C-alpha cells in the first residue's frame, strides 16, 4: 500500500446540534453509552493501518482534547504511529456543515505534506460507520483517479459519507491554485471549478448512522438497541476504540425493571428503564421510569419521575415526580448540569 495519512475535520458546526451542546464541539458529542463521535473515524483509520492522523480541532476543543489525550486508546502516541491536533480556523464555526474548509487545509499545509504521503483520507465526524479503508484505497490506487468519494445507498438515494481518498499532490495543487477561495469547502471547489478532475465513487454497503439534528441523535442512539445495527457498528473484526474509564459494574436493585436498553458501567438502576441508552454513573431511583431516552454521564433521575423521548446531557438532576415527554421527531433536551 502506498503511504497514506488521515485527516479528520472536526472544525464545523451543525446548527441544531451545536446550539444545544454549546461548550463541546460536535466531535466530542457522546454516543452509544460510552463513546464519542470522534472515536469512529479515529478507529476506522487505525484499523486500516493508517499510522499518521491529524484532527482539525474546533474552537471549543477542551472536551475533545480531554477525551483524546495522547491518542493511546487508539494505538497512537507511539514511535511508529502519530496523532496530531491541528489548528482550525475560526471561520469553521460559521460554515454550517462545510466539512473540509480550504482555509483549514492551507493552515495545515505542513501536515498534509508530511513525510511525502501519496494519499490523504478525509473524514468528517457526524456520520457513524465501521469501515476498513483498505478496499477503498485499493480501488482508488487501481483507478488512477484524483479523488475517490465514499457513499452509501439509503431508501434508493445515494448518501455521501463525508469520507474520501485524495491524492496528496492533487490536494496540494488545489490549495495552491484556489487560495483566494479559502472560505469554501474543498468538495465545493472541486465540484464548481475542476470539471476535468478524475473522480471515482466507492459504495459502502454496511450500516451508517447519520446525525444532523437532535431527532437523528436520539434515533441513532436508540438504533443501537437493534442487534443487526449494533453488530455492524461495533463489528468485532474492526473494533471501535475509546478512552476507557474504569467503573464498577452497574448495580440492578431488586426493584429495577430493564427492557431492551444499553446501560454503561457504574450506574445504579432501582427504577424502570425501557428502550433507552444510559451512560456511565447515572442513577435511576426507585419508582422512576425512563423510556425511549438517552441519558448522558452522571445523570440522576429521582423517585416518581417519568421521562419519554428525552435527551439528558451530563450531570442533569431530575427532581421527584417530574414528568417530561417529547416526541421522537422533537425530543426534549436538557443541557449539561441543569436541574428540572
PDB file of C-alpha atoms in Angstrom, residues 11-207:
ATOM      1  CA  UNK A  11     -13.995  22.113  12.745  1.00  0.00           C
ATOM      2  CA  UNK A  12     -17.550  22.527  11.509  1.00  0.00           C
ATOM      3  CA  UNK A  13     -20.958  23.031  13.038  1.00  0.00           C
ATOM      4  CA  UNK A  14     -24.417  21.588  12.521  1.00  0.00           C
ATOM      5  CA  UNK A  15     -26.577  24.389  13.827  1.00  0.00           C
ATOM      6  CA  UNK A  16     -29.359  22.461  15.563  1.00  0.00           C
ATOM      7  CA  UNK A  17     -26.890  20.250  17.427  1.00  0.00           C
ATOM      8  CA  UNK A  18     -24.176  22.794  18.232  1.00  0.00           C
ATOM      9  CA  UNK A  19     -26.704  25.321  19.546  1.00  0.00           C
ATOM     10  CA  UNK A  20     -27.634  22.727  22.176  1.00  0.00           C
ATOM     11  CA  UNK A  21     -24.299  21.165  23.096  1.00  0.00           C
ATOM     12  CA  UNK A  22     -22.645  24.629  23.228  1.00  0.00           C
ATOM     13  CA  UNK A  23     -19.319  24.251  25.035  1.00  0.00           C
ATOM     14  CA  UNK A  24     -18.247  20.968  23.427  1.00  0.00           C
ATOM     15  CA  UNK A  25     -17.501  20.542  19.743  1.00  0.00           C
ATOM     16  CA  UNK A  26     -19.525  18.166  17.591  1.00  0.00           C
ATOM     17  CA  UNK A  27     -16.729  15.569  17.535  1.00  0.00           C
ATOM     18  CA  UNK A  28     -16.887  15.286  21.342  1.00  0.00           C
ATOM     19  CA  UNK A  29     -20.632  14.557  21.412  1.00  0.00           C
ATOM     20  CA  UNK A  30     -21.245  11.383  23.494  1.00  0.00           C
ATOM     21  CA  UNK A  31     -22.810   8.440  21.688  1.00  0.00           C
ATOM     22  CA  UNK A  32     -23.775   4.851  22.413  1.00  0.00           C
ATOM     23  CA  UNK A  33     -23.420   4.857  26.239  1.00  0.00           C
ATOM     24  CA  UNK A  34     -19.607   5.206  26.348  1.00  0.00           C
ATOM     25  CA  UNK A  35     -18.257   6.583  23.066  1.00  0.00           C
ATOM     26  CA  UNK A  36     -17.891   9.969  21.373  1.00  0.00           C
ATOM     27  CA  UNK A  37     -18.319  10.741  17.679  1.00  0.00           C
ATOM     28  CA  UNK A  38     -14.569  11.181  17.146  1.00  0.00           C
ATOM     29  CA  UNK A  39     -13.999   7.542  18.172  1.00  0.00           C
ATOM     30  CA  UNK A  40     -15.454   6.191  14.923  1.00  0.00           C
ATOM     31  CA  UNK A  41     -13.249   7.884  12.278  1.00  0.00           C
ATOM     32  CA  UNK A  42     -10.203   7.508  14.543  1.00  0.00           C
ATOM     33  CA  UNK A  43     -10.856   3.775  14.973  1.00  0.00           C
ATOM     34  CA  UNK A  44     -11.567   3.293  11.256  1.00  0.00           C
ATOM     35  CA  UNK A  45      -8.222   4.870  10.362  1.00  0.00           C
ATOM     36  CA  UNK A  46      -6.363   2.872  12.999  1.00  0.00           C
ATOM     37  CA  UNK A  47      -7.962  -0.402  11.860  1.00  0.00           C
ATOM     38  CA  UNK A  48      -6.999   0.422   8.259  1.00  0.00           C
ATOM     39  CA  UNK A  49      -3.313   0.650   9.115  1.00  0.00           C
ATOM     40  CA  UNK A  50      -3.078   4.442   8.792  1.00  0.00           C
ATOM     41  CA  UNK A  51      -0.285   5.395  11.175  1.00  0.00           C
ATOM     42  CA  UNK A  52      -0.388   9.183  10.885  1.00  0.00           C
ATOM     43  CA  UNK A  53      -3.622  11.065  11.592  1.00  0.00           C
ATOM     44  CA  UNK A  54      -4.368  14.760  12.036  1.00  0.00           C
ATOM     45  CA  UNK A  55      -7.519  16.183  13.614  1.00  0.00           C
ATOM     46  CA  UNK A  56      -8.526  19.726  12.645  1.00  0.00           C
ATOM     47  CA  UNK A  57      -9.725  20.991  16.002  1.00  0.00           C
ATOM     48  CA  UNK A  58     -12.790  23.167  16.635  1.00  0.00           C
ATOM     49  CA  UNK A  59     -12.587  26.411  18.585  1.00  0.00           C
ATOM     50  CA  UNK A  60     -14.354  24.832  21.590  1.00  0.00           C
ATOM     51  CA  UNK A  61     -11.904  21.950  21.858  1.00  0.00           C
ATOM     52  CA  UNK A  62     -11.426  21.348  25.593  1.00  0.00           C
ATOM     53  CA  UNK A  63     -13.722  18.295  25.796  1.00  0.00           C
ATOM     54  CA  UNK A  64     -12.183  16.809  22.657  1.00  0.00           C
ATOM     55  CA  UNK A  65      -8.609  17.238  23.903  1.00  0.00           C
ATOM     56  CA  UNK A  66      -9.581  15.799  27.281  1.00  0.00           C
ATOM     57  CA  UNK A  67     -11.111  12.742  25.600  1.00  0.00           C
ATOM     58  CA  UNK A  68      -8.323  12.026  23.096  1.00  0.00           C
ATOM     59  CA  UNK A  69      -5.329  12.741  25.307  1.00  0.00           C
ATOM     60  CA  UNK A  70      -2.197  11.422  23.596  1.00  0.00           C
ATOM     61  CA  UNK A  71      -4.248   9.015  21.475  1.00  0.00           C
ATOM     62  CA  UNK A  72      -3.009   5.842  23.172  1.00  0.00           C
ATOM     63  CA  UNK A  73      -6.508   4.332  23.336  1.00  0.00           C
ATOM     64  CA  UNK A  74      -6.450   4.190  19.505  1.00  0.00           C
ATOM     65  CA  UNK A  75      -2.867   2.964  19.225  1.00  0.00           C
ATOM     66  CA  UNK A  76      -1.347   6.373  18.531  1.00  0.00           C
ATOM     67  CA  UNK A  77       1.139   8.304  20.651  1.00  0.00           C
ATOM     68  CA  UNK A  78       3.919   5.800  19.938  1.00  0.00           C
ATOM     69  CA  UNK A  79       7.123   5.915  17.902  1.00  0.00           C
ATOM     70  CA  UNK A  80       5.551   4.366  14.807  1.00  0.00           C
ATOM     71  CA  UNK A  81       2.080   5.961  14.971  1.00  0.00           C
ATOM     72  CA  UNK A  82       1.483   9.686  15.245  1.00  0.00           C
ATOM     73  CA  UNK A  83      -1.608  11.719  16.136  1.00  0.00           C
ATOM     74  CA  UNK A  84      -1.601  15.473  15.543  1.00  0.00           C
ATOM     75  CA  UNK A  85      -4.102  18.003  16.883  1.00  0.00           C
ATOM     76  CA  UNK A  86      -4.178  20.686  14.211  1.00  0.00           C
ATOM     77  CA  UNK A  87      -5.442  24.272  14.451  1.00  0.00           C
ATOM     78  CA  UNK A  88      -8.757  25.070  12.806  1.00  0.00           C
ATOM     79  CA  UNK A  89      -9.792  28.490  11.547  1.00  0.00           C
ATOM     80  CA  UNK A  90     -12.443  30.466  13.413  1.00  0.00           C
ATOM     81  CA  UNK A  91     -14.406  30.515  10.144  1.00  0.00           C
ATOM     82  CA  UNK A  92     -15.228  26.860  10.758  1.00  0.00           C
ATOM     83  CA  UNK A  93     -17.659  27.959  13.470  1.00  0.00           C
ATOM     84  CA  UNK A  94     -19.732  29.846  10.901  1.00  0.00           C
ATOM     85  CA  UNK A  95     -19.828  27.447   7.968  1.00  0.00           C
ATOM     86  CA  UNK A  96     -22.765  25.188   8.656  1.00  0.00           C
ATOM     87  CA  UNK A  97     -21.816  21.576   7.877  1.00  0.00           C
ATOM     88  CA  UNK A  98     -18.946  22.501   5.498  1.00  0.00           C
ATOM     89  CA  UNK A  99     -16.609  19.692   6.476  1.00  0.00           C
ATOM     90  CA  UNK A 100     -13.324  20.457   4.741  1.00  0.00           C
ATOM     91  CA  UNK A 101     -12.708  24.201   4.602  1.00  0.00           C
ATOM     92  CA  UNK A 102      -9.884  25.063   2.226  1.00  0.00           C
ATOM     93  CA  UNK A 103      -8.695  27.590   4.814  1.00  0.00           C
ATOM     94  CA  UNK A 104      -8.160  24.741   7.302  1.00  0.00           C
ATOM     95  CA  UNK A 105      -6.266  22.723   4.703  1.00  0.00           C
ATOM     96  CA  UNK A 106      -3.996  25.663   3.816  1.00  0.00           C
ATOM     97  CA  UNK A 107      -3.461  26.378   7.518  1.00  0.00           C
ATOM     98  CA  UNK A 108      -2.216  22.797   7.970  1.00  0.00           C
ATOM     99  CA  UNK A 109      -0.250  22.552   4.748  1.00  0.00           C
ATOM    100  CA  UNK A 110       2.837  21.202   6.504  1.00  0.00           C
ATOM    101  CA  UNK A 111       0.891  18.262   7.922  1.00  0.00           C
ATOM    102  CA  UNK A 112      -0.583  17.381   4.512  1.00  0.00           C
ATOM    103  CA  UNK A 113       2.938  17.405   3.076  1.00  0.00           C
ATOM    104  CA  UNK A 114       4.025  15.144   5.949  1.00  0.00           C
ATOM    105  CA  UNK A 115       6.623  12.520   5.043  1.00  0.00           C
ATOM    106  CA  UNK A 116       5.770  12.593   1.318  1.00  0.00           C
ATOM    107  CA  UNK A 117       2.477  10.720   1.669  1.00  0.00           C
ATOM    108  CA  UNK A 118       0.785   9.538  -1.527  1.00  0.00           C
ATOM    109  CA  UNK A 119      -2.837   9.691  -0.348  1.00  0.00           C
ATOM    110  CA  UNK A 120      -4.878  11.570   2.245  1.00  0.00           C
ATOM    111  CA  UNK A 121      -8.056  10.036   3.698  1.00  0.00           C
ATOM    112  CA  UNK A 122     -10.530  12.787   4.604  1.00  0.00           C
ATOM    113  CA  UNK A 123     -13.164  12.069   7.277  1.00  0.00           C
ATOM    114  CA  UNK A 124     -15.982  14.007   8.941  1.00  0.00           C
ATOM    115  CA  UNK A 125     -17.427  13.122  12.346  1.00  0.00           C
ATOM    116  CA  UNK A 126     -21.238  13.177  12.184  1.00  0.00           C
ATOM    117  CA  UNK A 127     -21.751  10.050  10.052  1.00  0.00           C
ATOM    118  CA  UNK A 128     -21.106   6.906  12.049  1.00  0.00           C
ATOM    119  CA  UNK A 129     -19.964   3.687  10.403  1.00  0.00           C
ATOM    120  CA  UNK A 130     -17.413   0.916  10.836  1.00  0.00           C
ATOM    121  CA  UNK A 131     -15.206   0.720   7.757  1.00  0.00           C
ATOM    122  CA  UNK A 132     -11.812  -0.664   6.878  1.00  0.00           C
ATOM    123  CA  UNK A 133     -10.434   1.690   4.228  1.00  0.00           C
ATOM    124  CA  UNK A 134      -8.125  -0.880   2.613  1.00  0.00           C
ATOM    125  CA  UNK A 135     -10.566  -1.938  -0.179  1.00  0.00           C
ATOM    126  CA  UNK A 136     -11.330   1.720  -0.919  1.00  0.00           C
ATOM    127  CA  UNK A 137      -7.613   2.560  -1.053  1.00  0.00           C
ATOM    128  CA  UNK A 138      -7.031  -0.375  -3.406  1.00  0.00           C
ATOM    129  CA  UNK A 139      -9.847   0.758  -5.721  1.00  0.00           C
ATOM    130  CA  UNK A 140      -8.517   4.317  -5.714  1.00  0.00           C
ATOM    131  CA  UNK A 141      -4.975   3.176  -6.487  1.00  0.00           C
ATOM    132  CA  UNK A 142      -6.070   0.910  -9.345  1.00  0.00           C
ATOM    133  CA  UNK A 143      -8.352   3.541 -10.886  1.00  0.00           C
ATOM    134  CA  UNK A 144      -5.723   6.259 -11.108  1.00  0.00           C
ATOM    135  CA  UNK A 145      -8.327   8.843 -10.044  1.00  0.00           C
ATOM    136  CA  UNK A 146      -7.508  12.123  -8.335  1.00  0.00           C
ATOM    137  CA  UNK A 147     -10.262  11.598  -5.782  1.00  0.00           C
ATOM    138  CA  UNK A 148     -12.495   8.732  -4.642  1.00  0.00           C
ATOM    139  CA  UNK A 149     -15.626   9.606  -2.664  1.00  0.00           C
ATOM    140  CA  UNK A 150     -17.425   7.112  -0.410  1.00  0.00           C
ATOM    141  CA  UNK A 151     -21.211   6.903  -0.397  1.00  0.00           C
ATOM    142  CA  UNK A 152     -23.989   4.621   0.769  1.00  0.00           C
ATOM    143  CA  UNK A 153     -27.494   3.970  -0.535  1.00  0.00           C
ATOM    144  CA  UNK A 154     -30.491   4.650   1.715  1.00  0.00           C
ATOM    145  CA  UNK A 155     -34.092   4.470   0.530  1.00  0.00           C
ATOM    146  CA  UNK A 156     -32.874   4.379  -3.061  1.00  0.00           C
ATOM    147  CA  UNK A 157     -30.797   7.553  -2.701  1.00  0.00           C
ATOM    148  CA  UNK A 158     -27.024   7.976  -2.773  1.00  0.00           C
ATOM    149  CA  UNK A 159     -25.846   9.491   0.513  1.00  0.00           C
ATOM    150  CA  UNK A 160     -22.264  10.851   0.708  1.00  0.00           C
ATOM    151  CA  UNK A 161     -20.353   9.682   3.776  1.00  0.00           C
ATOM    152  CA  UNK A 162     -18.163  12.805   4.066  1.00  0.00           C
ATOM    153  CA  UNK A 163     -15.263  10.450   3.539  1.00  0.00           C
ATOM    154  CA  UNK A 164     -12.850  10.493   0.607  1.00  0.00           C
ATOM    155  CA  UNK A 165      -9.381   9.500  -0.548  1.00  0.00           C
ATOM    156  CA  UNK A 166      -7.497  12.212  -2.417  1.00  0.00           C
ATOM    157  CA  UNK A 167      -4.063  12.210  -3.991  1.00  0.00           C
ATOM    158  CA  UNK A 168      -1.770  14.311  -1.857  1.00  0.00           C
ATOM    159  CA  UNK A 169      -0.354  16.096  -4.905  1.00  0.00           C
ATOM    160  CA  UNK A 170      -3.874  16.957  -6.109  1.00  0.00           C
ATOM    161  CA  UNK A 171      -4.810  18.347  -2.680  1.00  0.00           C
ATOM    162  CA  UNK A 172      -1.656  20.470  -2.586  1.00  0.00           C
ATOM    163  CA  UNK A 173      -2.384  21.784  -6.087  1.00  0.00           C
ATOM    164  CA  UNK A 174      -5.925  22.819  -5.078  1.00  0.00           C
ATOM    165  CA  UNK A 175      -4.589  24.623  -2.008  1.00  0.00           C
ATOM    166  CA  UNK A 176      -2.071  26.450  -4.217  1.00  0.00           C
ATOM    167  CA  UNK A 177      -4.445  27.315  -7.070  1.00  0.00           C
ATOM    168  CA  UNK A 178      -7.540  28.374  -5.135  1.00  0.00           C
ATOM    169  CA  UNK A 179      -6.147  30.064  -2.030  1.00  0.00           C
ATOM    170  CA  UNK A 180      -8.340  33.108  -2.735  1.00  0.00           C
ATOM    171  CA  UNK A 181     -11.407  30.864  -2.239  1.00  0.00           C
ATOM    172  CA  UNK A 182     -10.304  29.548   1.143  1.00  0.00           C
ATOM    173  CA  UNK A 183     -13.719  30.338   2.652  1.00  0.00           C
ATOM    174  CA  UNK A 184     -15.232  27.499   0.589  1.00  0.00           C
ATOM    175  CA  UNK A 185     -15.230  23.790   1.285  1.00  0.00           C
ATOM    176  CA  UNK A 186     -12.854  21.525  -0.618  1.00  0.00           C
ATOM    177  CA  UNK A 187     -15.653  19.491  -2.231  1.00  0.00           C
ATOM    178  CA  UNK A 188     -17.444  22.681  -3.332  1.00  0.00           C
ATOM    179  CA  UNK A 189     -14.299  23.884  -5.110  1.00  0.00           C
ATOM    180  CA  UNK A 190     -13.796  20.542  -6.859  1.00  0.00           C
ATOM    181  CA  UNK A 191     -17.455  20.453  -7.913  1.00  0.00           C
ATOM    182  CA  UNK A 192     -17.593  24.043  -9.224  1.00  0.00           C
ATOM    183  CA  UNK A 193     -14.106  24.666 -10.606  1.00  0.00           C
ATOM    184  CA  UNK A 194     -12.479  21.349 -11.520  1.00  0.00           C
ATOM    185  CA  UNK A 195     -14.651  19.761 -14.193  1.00  0.00           C
ATOM    186  CA  UNK A 196     -11.700  17.819 -15.580  1.00  0.00           C
ATOM    187  CA  UNK A 197     -10.786  16.135 -12.274  1.00  0.00           C
ATOM    188  CA  UNK A 198     -10.914  12.333 -12.281  1.00  0.00           C
ATOM    189  CA  UNK A 199     -13.367  11.460  -9.508  1.00  0.00           C
ATOM    190  CA  UNK A 200     -14.348   7.915  -8.561  1.00  0.00           C
ATOM    191  CA  UNK A 201     -17.026   6.586  -6.223  1.00  0.00           C
ATOM    192  CA  UNK A 202     -16.865   3.815  -3.655  1.00  0.00           C
ATOM    193  CA  UNK A 203     -20.077   2.246  -2.371  1.00  0.00           C
ATOM    194  CA  UNK A 204     -20.175   1.302   1.300  1.00  0.00           C
ATOM    195  CA  UNK A 205     -22.945  -1.235   1.852  1.00  0.00           C
ATOM    196  CA  UNK A 206     -22.999  -1.608   5.634  1.00  0.00           C
ATOM    197  CA  UNK A 207     -24.785   0.304   8.413  1.00  0.00           C
TER     198      UNK A 207
END
